[in-house]
Structures are given as C-alpha cells and as structure tokens.
Coordinates of N, CA, C and O in Angstrom, one line a residue:
X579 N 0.8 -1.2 0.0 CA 0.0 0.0 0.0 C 0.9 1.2 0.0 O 0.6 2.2 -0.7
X580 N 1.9 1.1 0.9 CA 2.4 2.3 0.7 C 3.5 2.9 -0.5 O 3.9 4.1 -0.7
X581 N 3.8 1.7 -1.3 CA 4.5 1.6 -2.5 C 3.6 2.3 -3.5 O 3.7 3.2 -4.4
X582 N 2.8 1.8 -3.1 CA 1.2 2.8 -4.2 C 1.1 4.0 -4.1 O 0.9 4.8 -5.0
X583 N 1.1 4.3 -2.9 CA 0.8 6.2 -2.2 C 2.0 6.1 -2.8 O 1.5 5.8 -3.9
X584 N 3.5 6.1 -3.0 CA 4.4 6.8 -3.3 C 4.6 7.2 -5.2 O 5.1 8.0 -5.9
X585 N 3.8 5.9 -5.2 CA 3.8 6.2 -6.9 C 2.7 6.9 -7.5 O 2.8 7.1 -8.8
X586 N 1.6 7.4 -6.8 CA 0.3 7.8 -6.8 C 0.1 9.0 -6.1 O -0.8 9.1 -5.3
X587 N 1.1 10.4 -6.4 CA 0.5 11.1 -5.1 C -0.8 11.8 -5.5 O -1.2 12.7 -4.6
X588 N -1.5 11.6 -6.6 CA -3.3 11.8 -6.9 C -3.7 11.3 -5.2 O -3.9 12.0 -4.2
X589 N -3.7 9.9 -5.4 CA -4.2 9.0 -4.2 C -3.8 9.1 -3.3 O -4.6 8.9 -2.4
X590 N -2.5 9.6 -2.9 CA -2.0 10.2 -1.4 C -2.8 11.7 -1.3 O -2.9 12.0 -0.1
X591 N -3.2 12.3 -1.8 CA -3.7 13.5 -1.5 C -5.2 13.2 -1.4 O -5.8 13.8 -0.6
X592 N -5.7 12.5 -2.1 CA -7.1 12.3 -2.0 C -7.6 11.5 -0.3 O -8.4 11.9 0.5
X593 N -6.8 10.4 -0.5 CA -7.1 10.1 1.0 C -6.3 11.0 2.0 O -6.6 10.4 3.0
X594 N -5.5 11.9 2.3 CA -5.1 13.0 3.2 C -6.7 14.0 3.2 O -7.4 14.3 4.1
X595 N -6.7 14.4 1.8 CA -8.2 15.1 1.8 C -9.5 14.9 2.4 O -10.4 15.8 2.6
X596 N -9.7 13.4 2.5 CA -10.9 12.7 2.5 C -10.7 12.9 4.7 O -11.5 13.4 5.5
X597 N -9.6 12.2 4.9 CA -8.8 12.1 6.3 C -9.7 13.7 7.2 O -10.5 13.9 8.1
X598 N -8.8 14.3 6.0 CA -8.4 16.2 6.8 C -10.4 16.2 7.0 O -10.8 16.3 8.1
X599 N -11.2 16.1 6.0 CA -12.9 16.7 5.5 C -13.3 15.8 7.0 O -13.7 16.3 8.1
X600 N -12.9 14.7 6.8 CA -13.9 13.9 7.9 C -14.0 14.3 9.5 O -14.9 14.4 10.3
X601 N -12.2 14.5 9.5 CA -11.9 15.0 10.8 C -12.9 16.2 11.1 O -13.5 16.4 12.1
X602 N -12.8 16.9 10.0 CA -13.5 18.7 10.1 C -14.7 18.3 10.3 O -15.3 18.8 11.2
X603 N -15.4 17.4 9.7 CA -16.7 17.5 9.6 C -17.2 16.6 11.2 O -18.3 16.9 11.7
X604 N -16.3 15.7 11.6 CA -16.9 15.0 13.0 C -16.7 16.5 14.4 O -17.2 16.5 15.5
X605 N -16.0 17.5 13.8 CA -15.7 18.1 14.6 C -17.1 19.3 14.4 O -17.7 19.7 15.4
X606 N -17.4 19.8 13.2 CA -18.4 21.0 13.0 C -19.5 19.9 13.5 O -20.1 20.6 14.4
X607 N -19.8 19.0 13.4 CA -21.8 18.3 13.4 C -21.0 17.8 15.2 O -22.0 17.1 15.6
X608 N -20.0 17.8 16.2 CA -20.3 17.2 17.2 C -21.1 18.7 17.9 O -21.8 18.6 18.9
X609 N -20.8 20.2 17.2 CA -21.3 21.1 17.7 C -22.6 21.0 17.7 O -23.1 21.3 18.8
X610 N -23.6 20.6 16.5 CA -24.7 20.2 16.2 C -25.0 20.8 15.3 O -26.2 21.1 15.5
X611 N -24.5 21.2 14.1 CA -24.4 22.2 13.4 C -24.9 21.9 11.9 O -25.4 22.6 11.1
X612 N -24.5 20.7 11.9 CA -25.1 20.3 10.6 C -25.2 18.2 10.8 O -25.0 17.5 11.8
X613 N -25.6 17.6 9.4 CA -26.2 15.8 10.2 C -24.4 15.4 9.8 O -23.7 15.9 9.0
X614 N -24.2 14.5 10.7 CA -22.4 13.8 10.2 C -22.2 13.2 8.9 O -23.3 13.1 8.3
X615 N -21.4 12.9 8.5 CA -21.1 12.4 7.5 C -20.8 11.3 8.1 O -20.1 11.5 9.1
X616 N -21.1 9.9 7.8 CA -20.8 8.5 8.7 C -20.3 7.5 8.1 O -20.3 6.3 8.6
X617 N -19.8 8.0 6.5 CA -19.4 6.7 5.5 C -17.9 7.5 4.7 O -17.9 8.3 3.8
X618 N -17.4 7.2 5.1 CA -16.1 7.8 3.8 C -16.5 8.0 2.5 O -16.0 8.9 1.8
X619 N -17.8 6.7 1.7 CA -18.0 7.5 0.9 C -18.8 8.9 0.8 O -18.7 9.6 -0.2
X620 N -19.4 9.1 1.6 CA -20.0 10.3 1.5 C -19.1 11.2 1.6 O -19.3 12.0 0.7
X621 N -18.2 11.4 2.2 CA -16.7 12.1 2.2 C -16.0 12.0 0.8 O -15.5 13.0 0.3
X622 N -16.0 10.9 0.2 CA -15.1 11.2 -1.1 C -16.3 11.6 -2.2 O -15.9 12.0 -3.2
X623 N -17.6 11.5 -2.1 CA -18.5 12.3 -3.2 C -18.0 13.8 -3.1 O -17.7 14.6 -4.0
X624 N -18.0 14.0 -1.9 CA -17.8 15.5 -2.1 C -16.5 16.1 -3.0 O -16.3 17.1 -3.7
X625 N -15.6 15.0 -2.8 CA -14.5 15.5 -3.9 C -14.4 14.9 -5.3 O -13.4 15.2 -6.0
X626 N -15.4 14.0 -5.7 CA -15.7 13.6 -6.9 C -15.8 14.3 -8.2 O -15.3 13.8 -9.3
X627 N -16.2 15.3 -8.1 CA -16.6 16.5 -9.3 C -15.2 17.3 -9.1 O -14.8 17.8 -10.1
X628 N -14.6 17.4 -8.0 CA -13.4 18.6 -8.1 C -12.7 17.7 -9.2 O -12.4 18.2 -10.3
X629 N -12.4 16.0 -8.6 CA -11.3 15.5 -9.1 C -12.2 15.0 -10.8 O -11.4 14.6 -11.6
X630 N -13.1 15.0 -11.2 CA -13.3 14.9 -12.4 C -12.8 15.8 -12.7 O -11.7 15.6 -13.1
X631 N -13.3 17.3 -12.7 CA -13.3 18.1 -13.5 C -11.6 18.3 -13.2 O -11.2 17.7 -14.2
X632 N -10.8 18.6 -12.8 CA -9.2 18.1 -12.9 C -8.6 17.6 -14.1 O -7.9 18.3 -14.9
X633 N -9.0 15.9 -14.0 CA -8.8 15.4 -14.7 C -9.3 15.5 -16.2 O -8.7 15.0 -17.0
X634 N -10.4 16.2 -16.5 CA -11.0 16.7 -17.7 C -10.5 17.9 -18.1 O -10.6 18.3 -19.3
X635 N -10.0 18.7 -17.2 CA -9.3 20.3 -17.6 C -7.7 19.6 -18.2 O -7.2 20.1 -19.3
X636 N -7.0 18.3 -17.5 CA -5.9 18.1 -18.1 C -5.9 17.6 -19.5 O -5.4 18.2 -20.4
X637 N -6.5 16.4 -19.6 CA -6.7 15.8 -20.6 C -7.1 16.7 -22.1 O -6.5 16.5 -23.1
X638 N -8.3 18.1 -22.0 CA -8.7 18.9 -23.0 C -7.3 19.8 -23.1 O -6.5 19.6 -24.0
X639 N -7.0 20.6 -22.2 CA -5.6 21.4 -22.4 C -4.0 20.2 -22.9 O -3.0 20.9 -22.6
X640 N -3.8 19.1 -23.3 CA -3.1 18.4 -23.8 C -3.6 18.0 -24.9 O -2.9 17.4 -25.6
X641 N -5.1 18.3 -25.3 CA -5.7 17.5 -26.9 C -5.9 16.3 -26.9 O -5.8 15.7 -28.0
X642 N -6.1 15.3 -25.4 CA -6.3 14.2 -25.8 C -7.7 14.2 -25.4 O -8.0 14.2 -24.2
X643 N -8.4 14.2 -26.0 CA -9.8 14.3 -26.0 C -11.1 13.0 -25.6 O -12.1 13.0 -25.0
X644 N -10.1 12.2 -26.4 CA -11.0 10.7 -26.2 C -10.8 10.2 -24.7 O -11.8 9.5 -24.3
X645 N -9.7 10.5 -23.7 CA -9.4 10.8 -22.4 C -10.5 11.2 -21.6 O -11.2 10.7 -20.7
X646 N -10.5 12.8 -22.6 CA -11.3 13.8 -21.6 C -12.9 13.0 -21.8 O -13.6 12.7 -20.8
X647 N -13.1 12.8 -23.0 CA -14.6 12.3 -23.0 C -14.8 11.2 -21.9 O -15.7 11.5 -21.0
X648 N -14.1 9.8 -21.7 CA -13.9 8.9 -20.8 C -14.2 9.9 -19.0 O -14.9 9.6 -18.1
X649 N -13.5 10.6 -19.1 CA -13.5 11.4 -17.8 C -14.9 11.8 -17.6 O -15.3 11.5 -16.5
X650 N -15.9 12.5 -18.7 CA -16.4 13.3 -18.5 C -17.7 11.7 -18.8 O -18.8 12.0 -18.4
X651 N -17.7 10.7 -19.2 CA -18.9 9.6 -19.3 C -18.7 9.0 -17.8 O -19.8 8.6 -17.3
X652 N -17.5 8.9 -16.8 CA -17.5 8.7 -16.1 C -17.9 9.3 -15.1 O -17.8 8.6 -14.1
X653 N -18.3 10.6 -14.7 CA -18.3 11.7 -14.5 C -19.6 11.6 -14.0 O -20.1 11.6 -12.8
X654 N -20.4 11.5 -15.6 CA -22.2 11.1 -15.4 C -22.5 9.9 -14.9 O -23.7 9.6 -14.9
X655 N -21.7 9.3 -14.6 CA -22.0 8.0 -13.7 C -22.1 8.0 -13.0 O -23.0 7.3 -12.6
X656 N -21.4 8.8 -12.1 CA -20.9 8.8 -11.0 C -21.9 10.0 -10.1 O -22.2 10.0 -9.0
X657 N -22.3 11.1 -11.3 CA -23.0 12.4 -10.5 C -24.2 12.6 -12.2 O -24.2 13.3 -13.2
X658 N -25.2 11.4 -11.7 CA -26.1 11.2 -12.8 C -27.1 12.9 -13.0 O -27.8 13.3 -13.9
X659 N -26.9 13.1 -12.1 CA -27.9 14.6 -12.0 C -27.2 15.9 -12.7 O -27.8 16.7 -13.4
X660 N -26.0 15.9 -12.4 CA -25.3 16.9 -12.9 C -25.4 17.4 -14.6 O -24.8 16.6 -15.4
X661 N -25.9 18.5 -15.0 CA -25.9 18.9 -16.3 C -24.7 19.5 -17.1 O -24.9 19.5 -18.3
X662 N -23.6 20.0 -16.6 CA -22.4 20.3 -16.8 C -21.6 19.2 -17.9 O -21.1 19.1 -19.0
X663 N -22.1 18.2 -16.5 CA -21.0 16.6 -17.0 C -21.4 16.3 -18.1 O -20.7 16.1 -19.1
X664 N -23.0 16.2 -18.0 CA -23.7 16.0 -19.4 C -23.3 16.2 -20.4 O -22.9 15.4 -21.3
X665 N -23.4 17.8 -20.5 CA -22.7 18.5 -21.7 C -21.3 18.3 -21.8 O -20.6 18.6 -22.8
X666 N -20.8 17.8 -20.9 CA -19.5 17.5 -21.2 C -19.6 15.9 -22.4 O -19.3 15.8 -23.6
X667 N -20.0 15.2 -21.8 CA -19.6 14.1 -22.2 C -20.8 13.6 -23.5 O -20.9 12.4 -23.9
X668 N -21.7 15.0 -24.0 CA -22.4 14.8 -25.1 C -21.1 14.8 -26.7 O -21.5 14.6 -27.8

C-alpha cells in the first residue's frame, strides 16, 4: 500500500483530503451544526466533481480528448444529476 501512495500522489492526497474533511466535519456536526457524515464515501463524493473536472481540464488542455470524453462519461455515472458533465460528455 504504501509503495502505491508513493507512486500515486493523486491517491496520497485524495485520501489525506478525505482524512483532513472527515476529521472537520466529526468536529463541525459534534457542535450540532449540521447531520455527520458517517461513510467515507459520503466524504469522497464531495471531492468527486473537483477530481473529475481536474482530470478533464488536463486531458482537454493536452488534446487528448477521447481521455477527456472517458473522464467526463464517467463523470455522469458517477453524478447522474449533474448537467455540466452531461454537456461535457455529449
């Protein structure tokens, strides 16, 4: 695992991000402030669209497009409601 994080630092930062949100968020809702987040994945949806659209800003600014489309069908899978992605991946 940790041979992975070293070759991966996408994935070292993602789970440091996911870590840092959760800590924040058990800390803002023990105030009573908003409902917990009680699943990591509900923690990594919230960074799901940052890290699409990332990965779709790189892919379009390099011209590899068939990438970016892949990015952006995956995108609507993942955040079926979103109209953005839509247009992205029409």
């Amino acid at each position: 695992m940790r041979k992975a994080l070293r070759e991966c630092p996408m994935k070292r930062a993602l789970i440091c991000c996911t870590a840092t949100v959760a800590c924040l968020m058990s800390f803002v809702c023990s105030s009573g402030a908003a409902e917990p987040i009680t699943t990591i994945r509900e923690v990594r949806a919230l960074f799901e669209d940052e890290l699409f659209d990332m990965a779709y800003t790189v892919h379009t600014d390099k011209g590899r497009y068939a990438e970016a489309l892949k990015v952006a069908e995956q995108a609507v899978k993942a955040l079926p409601v979103d109209r953005e992605w839509r247009r992205k991946a029409a």
